[in-house]
Amino acid sequence: MRYTETGFNLEVDLTHGNIEKVATDPRDTELFLGGLGTNAKILWDRVPPETDPLSPENIIIFSSGLLGGTLAPSANRTIVTTLSPQTRLMAFSMMGGFWAPELKYAGFDKVIVRGKASGLVYLWIDNDTVEIRDASHLHGKGALETAELIREELKEPRARILAIGLAGENQVYYASIEHERSSASRGGIGAVMGSKGLKAIAVRGTNDLNIAHPAEFWEECDKILKYIEFRRENPIKGVPPILAGLGSPQEMAINDEQWHTTSFSWGNARVRRKDFWTEETEKRWHEVQSRSVERLISCYNCPMRCGAIVPHPELPTHRYMMKCYSKLTYVMGAMADDLEFGFRIAGLAQEYGVDGYTAPQVMAFAVELYENGILTDEDLPGFPEKNEDRFFYLLDKIVHREGIGDVLAEGVYWAARKIGKGAEKFDHNTIKKHEQIPIKLGMLNPIYYILWSTGEKINITQIEGQMPQAPFPTKELKEDFIKDWVQIPTGKEEKFKQFIMEWGEEGKRFPFWPPIDLICELVEWQETMHYIDDTLGLCAGLSSFPLKPAYHIHNLPVIISHATGLDIDEDGLWTIARRTRNLVRAINLRRGLRKTDEKPPEDHWKKRFPEYEAKLLDEYYKYKGWNTDGVPTRETLEGLGLGYVAEDLIKRGVLKGNGTSSSEASGEKEKN
Amino acid sequence: MKEKKKTKIIKRIKIDADQCNGCRACEAICAAFHAEPKYSSVNPARARIHVFHDPIRNIYLPVYAGEYTPAECAGRNTYTLNGQEYDECAFCRASCPSRDLFKEPDSGLPLKCDMCETEPPLEEPMCVQVCIDDALTYEEVEVEVEEEEEEVKVEDLELGVEALIDKYGMDKLMKTLARMAAAKEEGAV
């Protein structure tokens, strides 16, 4: 018997209307666990690197994680993997909610969709009965509205539905996939659904999901719950309230937004407003938020209330659900001081299905171009005076791909190059062709330098975590933080604790401190824990993201072993995560990712140190077992059982014969 | 002088729907706790608690499985509370012919909350334990009773058989059982 996974994928070919239930290979589970890991393996095996992301040949995988649907709190993530139209690299955006557990109960670990339907369709998975159904009547409908209509049509209120809005249908490069309170929004995966004519997937499942060592597994899950309760009573001391607890930043429950509004940049990642958060603002925002949040809500089997129900009279559904930082992205992008505007536009944008990080940045970019005469009244006929109104105007143009909206629909990087006339200069906050969180700071942070440069999940919040954002101000707070810091990997305890104790002291400040080997270890630890979560389907909010999370490298192997019956220890789990990490990198290298793409925007920090930065990158590559071009060496790949990947990279000239490719060779290739 | 009334301890779960976050941890743990062996599988469709969960209408309502009933209700009324419209069925605990709720998904046999009675007894039913937002809380209260009632304990088996009788009729059920018993005996020889 297979434990925690169903052992079956659902394969759907929309071109031919073919649906198959396919048994999966248990050896892949041992090598990659599930979720992101097995998704990457499928993408590597099946999608040739020259594939156009918006062509029928691209596939899109909707996956649960290995622990998805079990009693492990927060094991509810849906991991969507495909090729991104925006970055042209592998996209692996994910979301919480209820969809992936329901898929497991229906009897599938993944839905793999290829081809292109002749019209707009949706997929209905009712346990073993799967249908491709006509969705022409849902054309242009909002994402939540679509879900409502499908539930009514199927007469199944318990069906869990993910859907795209108009932005996805129109293949906006940053179109999201929306599901109840959650969004999978990075990399334009909604556009890939749209390119296939797939409006939504509804699922209902009533089958058992089996556990290998039931009593032992539940005992571990119960400990997680108890720890969550403990942390409610014992927030981390000495950090902003928004970072003191578990979950994603509790922005629906907490009103105090001083940290985000004063640390992050406003407009087109342009202005830091250190004095924004006044008593008066706090009072006004508190009033708006109390009025706007009807109920705090959770994802499947997780007590954290990171989301909220928000009334919205303009929407056909009259309500929508919000989470986290999207409350601020539009407000800050539009330089609007009004939180109400944020709640209003985010609701519309979510129904259209656009990424709440990227969309406001594209709009802020357009506003800057207009103010600098690069876009004119001809491009923006009837462009309103007020920034807030301009954002509504731009949202409408973008999702309809109307006029200049058709260009802006491709994101800042591509739009800047299409518009020309110096627009490229205003593209100052993208990495790997993708908008990043608007942070512009003073002194280079060497840990974040590597994270921003080498991250392939494209979003910094998806690879960072567990480390305070600044040194604790007092010795007492430092001691308090490290005294029960059990989350550190074996063998690194003393080093990491010493880092916390010394950080901020005389001579112990960035950028030339700490030693590079420790920087590499801290970076790898942060990112690796995310990759583990993404294979298991756990939410980073209880695991890799917050300070002192509930899940960590010591209890995860125990949890996985009891759940699955596999015998996995700390080293084994680390190796699996490394295997996935290197396979993801190989997929991207094969699609053209190069060292030159691995750099934060020039103005990310005021104080830069080019030589030192180059050294940081080189040392990190070396630490990862990658050559000077950032390509995993033959030894690294073979050591992870990825010899076939090494062979392919060598065949394509990405990796040179003996496993070390020189910079000159790849430089030549780029000129070609 | 009036005779002192008899009392008994009632176990009950208090439901504060305003606190419900819709996570359905109660459903998951209920299904797992009642699996054989305990926690060996999860399938919320087997749960004896169901969260009526309709975020767009802000409806978050945990309901426990109560008695089985062979008959459907004649009318289906709606209630409006605090501006939200609820279907009457959303408050109903019965396993009944009008819906597939509170029935074993494979056999269709009715399910009923047993307050997780087990040996040794739990401090609280499992759903209450996992609901750390306190939408579900457990209490034991002493109530006066008019007279000692003969408590008829309908065990799981009886409950199931009763449902089968209602569905197929006593006669058909007896015949089937007799035939199965005979077949089993034959197989054993």
PDB file of C-alpha atoms in Angstrom, chain A residues 331-535:
ATOM      1  CA  VAL A 331      -1.653  51.213  -1.509  1.00  0.00           C
ATOM      2  CA  MET A 332       2.111  51.571  -1.571  1.00  0.00           C
ATOM      3  CA  GLY A 333       2.425  51.222  -5.339  1.00  0.00           C
ATOM      4  CA  ALA A 334      -0.108  54.004  -5.863  1.00  0.00           C
ATOM      5  CA  MET A 335       1.423  56.174  -3.112  1.00  0.00           C
ATOM      6  CA  ALA A 336      -2.087  56.213  -1.688  1.00  0.00           C
ATOM      7  CA  ASP A 337      -2.314  56.792   2.021  1.00  0.00           C
ATOM      8  CA  ASP A 338      -5.707  55.207   2.134  1.00  0.00           C
ATOM      9  CA  LEU A 339      -6.047  51.597   3.239  1.00  0.00           C
ATOM     10  CA  GLU A 340      -9.621  51.492   1.983  1.00  0.00           C
ATOM     11  CA  PHE A 341      -8.313  51.882  -1.560  1.00  0.00           C
ATOM     12  CA  GLY A 342      -6.138  48.828  -0.921  1.00  0.00           C
ATOM     13  CA  PHE A 343      -9.047  46.641   0.110  1.00  0.00           C
ATOM     14  CA  ARG A 344     -11.143  47.846  -2.815  1.00  0.00           C
ATOM     15  CA  ILE A 345      -8.664  47.427  -5.657  1.00  0.00           C
ATOM     16  CA  ALA A 346      -7.235  44.150  -4.319  1.00  0.00           C
ATOM     17  CA  GLY A 347     -10.719  42.619  -4.498  1.00  0.00           C
ATOM     18  CA  LEU A 348     -11.183  43.618  -8.124  1.00  0.00           C
ATOM     19  CA  ALA A 349      -7.658  42.558  -9.043  1.00  0.00           C
ATOM     20  CA  GLN A 350      -8.085  39.167  -7.439  1.00  0.00           C
ATOM     21  CA  GLU A 351     -11.293  38.546  -9.317  1.00  0.00           C
ATOM     22  CA  TYR A 352      -9.496  39.426 -12.551  1.00  0.00           C
ATOM     23  CA  GLY A 353      -6.745  37.140 -11.290  1.00  0.00           C
ATOM     24  CA  VAL A 354      -3.507  39.111 -11.289  1.00  0.00           C
ATOM     25  CA  ASP A 355      -0.519  38.765  -8.987  1.00  0.00           C
ATOM     26  CA  GLY A 356      -0.861  41.174  -6.069  1.00  0.00           C
ATOM     27  CA  TYR A 357       2.885  41.809  -5.981  1.00  0.00           C
ATOM     28  CA  THR A 358       3.558  42.347  -9.647  1.00  0.00           C
ATOM     29  CA  ALA A 359       0.386  44.123 -10.800  1.00  0.00           C
ATOM     30  CA  PRO A 360       0.777  47.226  -8.595  1.00  0.00           C
ATOM     31  CA  GLN A 361       4.425  47.498  -9.586  1.00  0.00           C
ATOM     32  CA  VAL A 362       3.587  47.392 -13.271  1.00  0.00           C
ATOM     33  CA  MET A 363       1.014  50.132 -12.673  1.00  0.00           C
ATOM     34  CA  ALA A 364       3.453  52.245 -10.660  1.00  0.00           C
ATOM     35  CA  PHE A 365       5.965  51.778 -13.466  1.00  0.00           C
ATOM     36  CA  ALA A 366       3.400  52.997 -16.021  1.00  0.00           C
ATOM     37  CA  VAL A 367       2.592  56.027 -13.884  1.00  0.00           C
ATOM     38  CA  GLU A 368       6.297  56.889 -13.731  1.00  0.00           C
ATOM     39  CA  LEU A 369       6.638  56.530 -17.484  1.00  0.00           C
ATOM     40  CA  TYR A 370       3.697  58.905 -17.922  1.00  0.00           C
ATOM     41  CA  GLU A 371       5.112  61.420 -15.491  1.00  0.00           C
ATOM     42  CA  ASN A 372       8.402  61.293 -17.366  1.00  0.00           C
ATOM     43  CA  GLY A 373       6.799  61.784 -20.762  1.00  0.00           C
ATOM     44  CA  ILE A 374       7.649  58.305 -22.055  1.00  0.00           C
ATOM     45  CA  LEU A 375       4.017  57.296 -22.086  1.00  0.00           C
ATOM     46  CA  THR A 376       1.757  60.075 -23.286  1.00  0.00           C
ATOM     47  CA  ASP A 377      -1.928  60.954 -23.415  1.00  0.00           C
ATOM     48  CA  GLU A 378      -1.979  59.130 -26.708  1.00  0.00           C
ATOM     49  CA  ASP A 379      -0.997  55.913 -24.950  1.00  0.00           C
ATOM     50  CA  LEU A 380      -3.246  56.637 -21.996  1.00  0.00           C
ATOM     51  CA  PRO A 381      -6.339  58.425 -23.325  1.00  0.00           C
ATOM     52  CA  GLY A 382      -8.399  59.915 -20.514  1.00  0.00           C
ATOM     53  CA  PHE A 383      -5.775  59.032 -17.908  1.00  0.00           C
ATOM     54  CA  PRO A 384      -7.164  60.280 -14.562  1.00  0.00           C
ATOM     55  CA  GLU A 385      -5.433  62.831 -12.329  1.00  0.00           C
ATOM     56  CA  LYS A 386      -5.433  60.912  -9.071  1.00  0.00           C
ATOM     57  CA  ASN A 387      -3.093  57.985  -8.597  1.00  0.00           C
ATOM     58  CA  GLU A 388      -5.788  55.760  -7.121  1.00  0.00           C
ATOM     59  CA  ASP A 389      -8.003  56.322 -10.163  1.00  0.00           C
ATOM     60  CA  ARG A 390      -5.055  55.722 -12.447  1.00  0.00           C
ATOM     61  CA  PHE A 391      -4.563  52.319 -10.861  1.00  0.00           C
ATOM     62  CA  PHE A 392      -8.179  51.323 -11.525  1.00  0.00           C
ATOM     63  CA  TYR A 393      -7.771  52.602 -15.082  1.00  0.00           C
ATOM     64  CA  LEU A 394      -4.577  50.608 -15.624  1.00  0.00           C
ATOM     65  CA  LEU A 395      -5.963  47.447 -14.054  1.00  0.00           C
ATOM     66  CA  ASP A 396      -8.838  47.551 -16.487  1.00  0.00           C
ATOM     67  CA  LYS A 397      -6.573  48.143 -19.518  1.00  0.00           C
ATOM     68  CA  ILE A 398      -4.145  45.396 -18.497  1.00  0.00           C
ATOM     69  CA  VAL A 399      -6.635  42.601 -17.872  1.00  0.00           C
ATOM     70  CA  HIS A 400      -8.441  43.410 -21.107  1.00  0.00           C
ATOM     71  CA  ARG A 401      -5.088  43.816 -22.905  1.00  0.00           C
ATOM     72  CA  GLU A 402      -6.505  46.995 -24.323  1.00  0.00           C
ATOM     73  CA  GLY A 403      -4.239  49.662 -25.856  1.00  0.00           C
ATOM     74  CA  ILE A 404      -1.132  50.166 -23.749  1.00  0.00           C
ATOM     75  CA  GLY A 405      -2.541  47.507 -21.433  1.00  0.00           C
ATOM     76  CA  ASP A 406      -1.568  44.923 -24.015  1.00  0.00           C
ATOM     77  CA  VAL A 407       2.088  45.866 -23.512  1.00  0.00           C
ATOM     78  CA  LEU A 408       1.871  46.328 -19.752  1.00  0.00           C
ATOM     79  CA  ALA A 409       0.265  42.881 -19.550  1.00  0.00           C
ATOM     80  CA  GLU A 410       3.716  41.418 -20.088  1.00  0.00           C
ATOM     81  CA  GLY A 411       5.229  42.902 -16.946  1.00  0.00           C
ATOM     82  CA  VAL A 412       7.815  45.600 -16.346  1.00  0.00           C
ATOM     83  CA  TYR A 413      10.748  43.837 -18.019  1.00  0.00           C
ATOM     84  CA  TRP A 414       9.104  43.035 -21.338  1.00  0.00           C
ATOM     85  CA  ALA A 415       6.970  46.192 -21.405  1.00  0.00           C
ATOM     86  CA  ALA A 416      10.027  48.404 -20.864  1.00  0.00           C
ATOM     87  CA  ARG A 417      11.720  46.829 -23.867  1.00  0.00           C
ATOM     88  CA  LYS A 418       8.657  47.090 -26.066  1.00  0.00           C
ATOM     89  CA  ILE A 419       7.994  50.699 -25.122  1.00  0.00           C
ATOM     90  CA  GLY A 420      11.678  51.710 -25.471  1.00  0.00           C
ATOM     91  CA  LYS A 421      12.382  55.478 -25.418  1.00  0.00           C
ATOM     92  CA  GLY A 422      14.387  54.984 -22.237  1.00  0.00           C
ATOM     93  CA  ALA A 423      11.681  53.017 -20.440  1.00  0.00           C
ATOM     94  CA  GLU A 424      14.287  50.370 -19.577  1.00  0.00           C
ATOM     95  CA  LYS A 425      15.775  52.766 -17.024  1.00  0.00           C
ATOM     96  CA  PHE A 426      12.555  52.625 -15.045  1.00  0.00           C
ATOM     97  CA  ASP A 427      12.766  48.838 -14.869  1.00  0.00           C
ATOM     98  CA  HIS A 428      14.831  48.882 -11.706  1.00  0.00           C
ATOM     99  CA  ASN A 429      13.210  46.265  -9.516  1.00  0.00           C
ATOM    100  CA  THR A 430      13.177  43.057 -11.521  1.00  0.00           C
ATOM    101  CA  ILE A 431      15.392  40.008 -11.186  1.00  0.00           C
ATOM    102  CA  LYS A 432      15.241  37.281 -13.810  1.00  0.00           C
ATOM    103  CA  LYS A 433      12.635  39.385 -15.651  1.00  0.00           C
ATOM    104  CA  HIS A 434      10.299  39.333 -12.667  1.00  0.00           C
ATOM    105  CA  GLU A 435       9.138  42.101 -10.328  1.00  0.00           C
ATOM    106  CA  GLN A 436      10.505  41.750  -6.814  1.00  0.00           C
ATOM    107  CA  ILE A 437       9.318  43.025  -3.474  1.00  0.00           C
ATOM    108  CA  PRO A 438      10.030  46.758  -3.439  1.00  0.00           C
ATOM    109  CA  ILE A 439      12.882  47.045  -0.981  1.00  0.00           C
ATOM    110  CA  LYS A 440      15.682  49.522  -1.454  1.00  0.00           C
ATOM    111  CA  LEU A 441      18.087  49.703   1.424  1.00  0.00           C
ATOM    112  CA  GLY A 442      21.390  51.266   2.446  1.00  0.00           C
ATOM    113  CA  MET A 443      24.143  48.821   3.268  1.00  0.00           C
ATOM    114  CA  LEU A 444      24.706  45.646   1.283  1.00  0.00           C
ATOM    115  CA  ASN A 445      23.490  42.598   3.189  1.00  0.00           C
ATOM    116  CA  PRO A 446      25.716  39.705   2.076  1.00  0.00           C
ATOM    117  CA  ILE A 447      23.215  37.007   3.102  1.00  0.00           C
ATOM    118  CA  TYR A 448      20.420  38.634   1.137  1.00  0.00           C
ATOM    119  CA  TYR A 449      22.771  39.379  -1.735  1.00  0.00           C
ATOM    120  CA  ILE A 450      23.109  35.653  -2.357  1.00  0.00           C
ATOM    121  CA  LEU A 451      19.438  34.924  -1.697  1.00  0.00           C
ATOM    122  CA  TRP A 452      18.253  37.569  -4.165  1.00  0.00           C
ATOM    123  CA  SER A 453      20.853  36.565  -6.765  1.00  0.00           C
ATOM    124  CA  THR A 454      20.499  32.819  -6.789  1.00  0.00           C
ATOM    125  CA  GLY A 455      16.831  32.368  -5.903  1.00  0.00           C
ATOM    126  CA  GLU A 456      14.883  30.522  -8.551  1.00  0.00           C
ATOM    127  CA  LYS A 457      11.525  30.664  -6.822  1.00  0.00           C
ATOM    128  CA  ILE A 458      11.637  34.301  -7.918  1.00  0.00           C
ATOM    129  CA  ASN A 459      10.056  35.582  -4.719  1.00  0.00           C
ATOM    130  CA  ILE A 460      12.372  36.330  -1.818  1.00  0.00           C
ATOM    131  CA  THR A 461       9.730  35.426   0.783  1.00  0.00           C
ATOM    132  CA  GLN A 462       9.682  31.937  -0.686  1.00  0.00           C
ATOM    133  CA  ILE A 463      13.344  31.251   0.069  1.00  0.00           C
ATOM    134  CA  GLU A 464      14.093  33.374   3.138  1.00  0.00           C
ATOM    135  CA  GLY A 465      13.148  32.777   6.711  1.00  0.00           C
ATOM    136  CA  GLN A 466      13.917  31.907  10.313  1.00  0.00           C
ATOM    137  CA  MET A 467      16.451  34.718  10.685  1.00  0.00           C
ATOM    138  CA  PRO A 468      15.731  38.075  12.321  1.00  0.00           C
ATOM    139  CA  GLN A 469      15.766  41.037   9.936  1.00  0.00           C
ATOM    140  CA  ALA A 470      18.088  43.028  12.169  1.00  0.00           C
ATOM    141  CA  PRO A 471      20.324  42.284  15.150  1.00  0.00           C
ATOM    142  CA  PHE A 472      18.514  42.125  18.481  1.00  0.00           C
ATOM    143  CA  PRO A 473      19.164  45.370  20.337  1.00  0.00           C
ATOM    144  CA  THR A 474      20.206  43.844  23.653  1.00  0.00           C
ATOM    145  CA  LYS A 475      22.202  40.909  24.958  1.00  0.00           C
ATOM    146  CA  GLU A 476      19.181  39.744  26.959  1.00  0.00           C
ATOM    147  CA  LEU A 477      17.009  39.567  23.848  1.00  0.00           C
ATOM    148  CA  LYS A 478      19.747  37.680  21.988  1.00  0.00           C
ATOM    149  CA  GLU A 479      20.055  35.178  24.796  1.00  0.00           C
ATOM    150  CA  ASP A 480      16.321  34.818  24.973  1.00  0.00           C
ATOM    151  CA  PHE A 481      16.159  34.096  21.252  1.00  0.00           C
ATOM    152  CA  ILE A 482      18.871  31.433  21.155  1.00  0.00           C
ATOM    153  CA  LYS A 483      18.032  29.633  24.376  1.00  0.00           C
ATOM    154  CA  ASP A 484      15.479  27.305  22.802  1.00  0.00           C
ATOM    155  CA  TRP A 485      16.446  27.726  19.155  1.00  0.00           C
ATOM    156  CA  VAL A 486      16.087  24.057  18.271  1.00  0.00           C
ATOM    157  CA  GLN A 487      15.485  24.597  14.561  1.00  0.00           C
ATOM    158  CA  ILE A 488      19.174  24.773  13.570  1.00  0.00           C
ATOM    159  CA  PRO A 489      20.618  21.824  11.590  1.00  0.00           C
ATOM    160  CA  THR A 490      22.871  19.391  13.424  1.00  0.00           C
ATOM    161  CA  GLY A 491      26.459  20.538  13.723  1.00  0.00           C
ATOM    162  CA  LYS A 492      25.650  24.197  13.087  1.00  0.00           C
ATOM    163  CA  GLU A 493      24.076  25.044  16.441  1.00  0.00           C
ATOM    164  CA  GLU A 494      27.038  26.828  17.997  1.00  0.00           C
ATOM    165  CA  LYS A 495      27.934  28.779  14.859  1.00  0.00           C
ATOM    166  CA  PHE A 496      24.419  30.067  14.240  1.00  0.00           C
ATOM    167  CA  LYS A 497      23.888  30.988  17.875  1.00  0.00           C
ATOM    168  CA  GLN A 498      27.209  32.759  17.996  1.00  0.00           C
ATOM    169  CA  PHE A 499      26.156  34.706  14.914  1.00  0.00           C
ATOM    170  CA  ILE A 500      23.030  35.957  16.695  1.00  0.00           C
ATOM    171  CA  MET A 501      25.015  36.862  19.808  1.00  0.00           C
ATOM    172  CA  GLU A 502      27.723  38.787  17.957  1.00  0.00           C
ATOM    173  CA  TRP A 503      25.680  40.390  15.187  1.00  0.00           C
ATOM    174  CA  GLY A 504      25.563  44.161  15.662  1.00  0.00           C
ATOM    175  CA  GLU A 505      28.592  44.382  17.933  1.00  0.00           C
ATOM    176  CA  GLU A 506      31.582  46.528  17.013  1.00  0.00           C
ATOM    177  CA  GLY A 507      33.255  44.997  13.964  1.00  0.00           C
ATOM    178  CA  LYS A 508      30.467  42.455  13.600  1.00  0.00           C
ATOM    179  CA  ARG A 509      28.394  44.246  11.011  1.00  0.00           C
ATOM    180  CA  PHE A 510      27.601  43.827   7.336  1.00  0.00           C
ATOM    181  CA  PRO A 511      28.868  43.692   4.665  1.00  0.00           C
ATOM    182  CA  PHE A 512      32.275  42.125   5.425  1.00  0.00           C
ATOM    183  CA  TRP A 513      31.044  40.129   8.352  1.00  0.00           C
ATOM    184  CA  PRO A 514      30.246  37.259   9.003  1.00  0.00           C
ATOM    185  CA  PRO A 515      32.783  34.974   7.268  1.00  0.00           C
ATOM    186  CA  ILE A 516      31.656  33.841   3.806  1.00  0.00           C
ATOM    187  CA  ASP A 517      31.433  30.177   4.766  1.00  0.00           C
ATOM    188  CA  LEU A 518      28.908  31.036   7.473  1.00  0.00           C
ATOM    189  CA  ILE A 519      26.996  33.253   5.039  1.00  0.00           C
ATOM    190  CA  CYS A 520      26.761  30.298   2.653  1.00  0.00           C
ATOM    191  CA  GLU A 521      25.493  28.027   5.401  1.00  0.00           C
ATOM    192  CA  LEU A 522      22.845  30.524   6.501  1.00  0.00           C
ATOM    193  CA  VAL A 523      21.665  31.050   2.930  1.00  0.00           C
ATOM    194  CA  GLU A 524      21.496  27.375   2.122  1.00  0.00           C
ATOM    195  CA  TRP A 525      19.661  26.548   5.338  1.00  0.00           C
ATOM    196  CA  GLN A 526      16.985  29.175   4.704  1.00  0.00           C
ATOM    197  CA  GLU A 527      16.369  28.098   1.127  1.00  0.00           C
ATOM    198  CA  THR A 528      16.591  24.360   1.715  1.00  0.00           C
ATOM    199  CA  MET A 529      13.868  24.397   4.355  1.00  0.00           C
ATOM    200  CA  HIS A 530      11.538  25.999   1.803  1.00  0.00           C
ATOM    201  CA  TYR A 531      12.349  23.317  -0.758  1.00  0.00           C
ATOM    202  CA  ILE A 532      11.502  20.678   1.840  1.00  0.00           C
ATOM    203  CA  ASP A 533       8.156  22.341   2.576  1.00  0.00           C
ATOM    204  CA  ASP A 534       7.399  22.494  -1.125  1.00  0.00           C
ATOM    205  CA  THR A 535       7.901  18.759  -1.563  1.00  0.00           C
TER     206      THR A 535
END
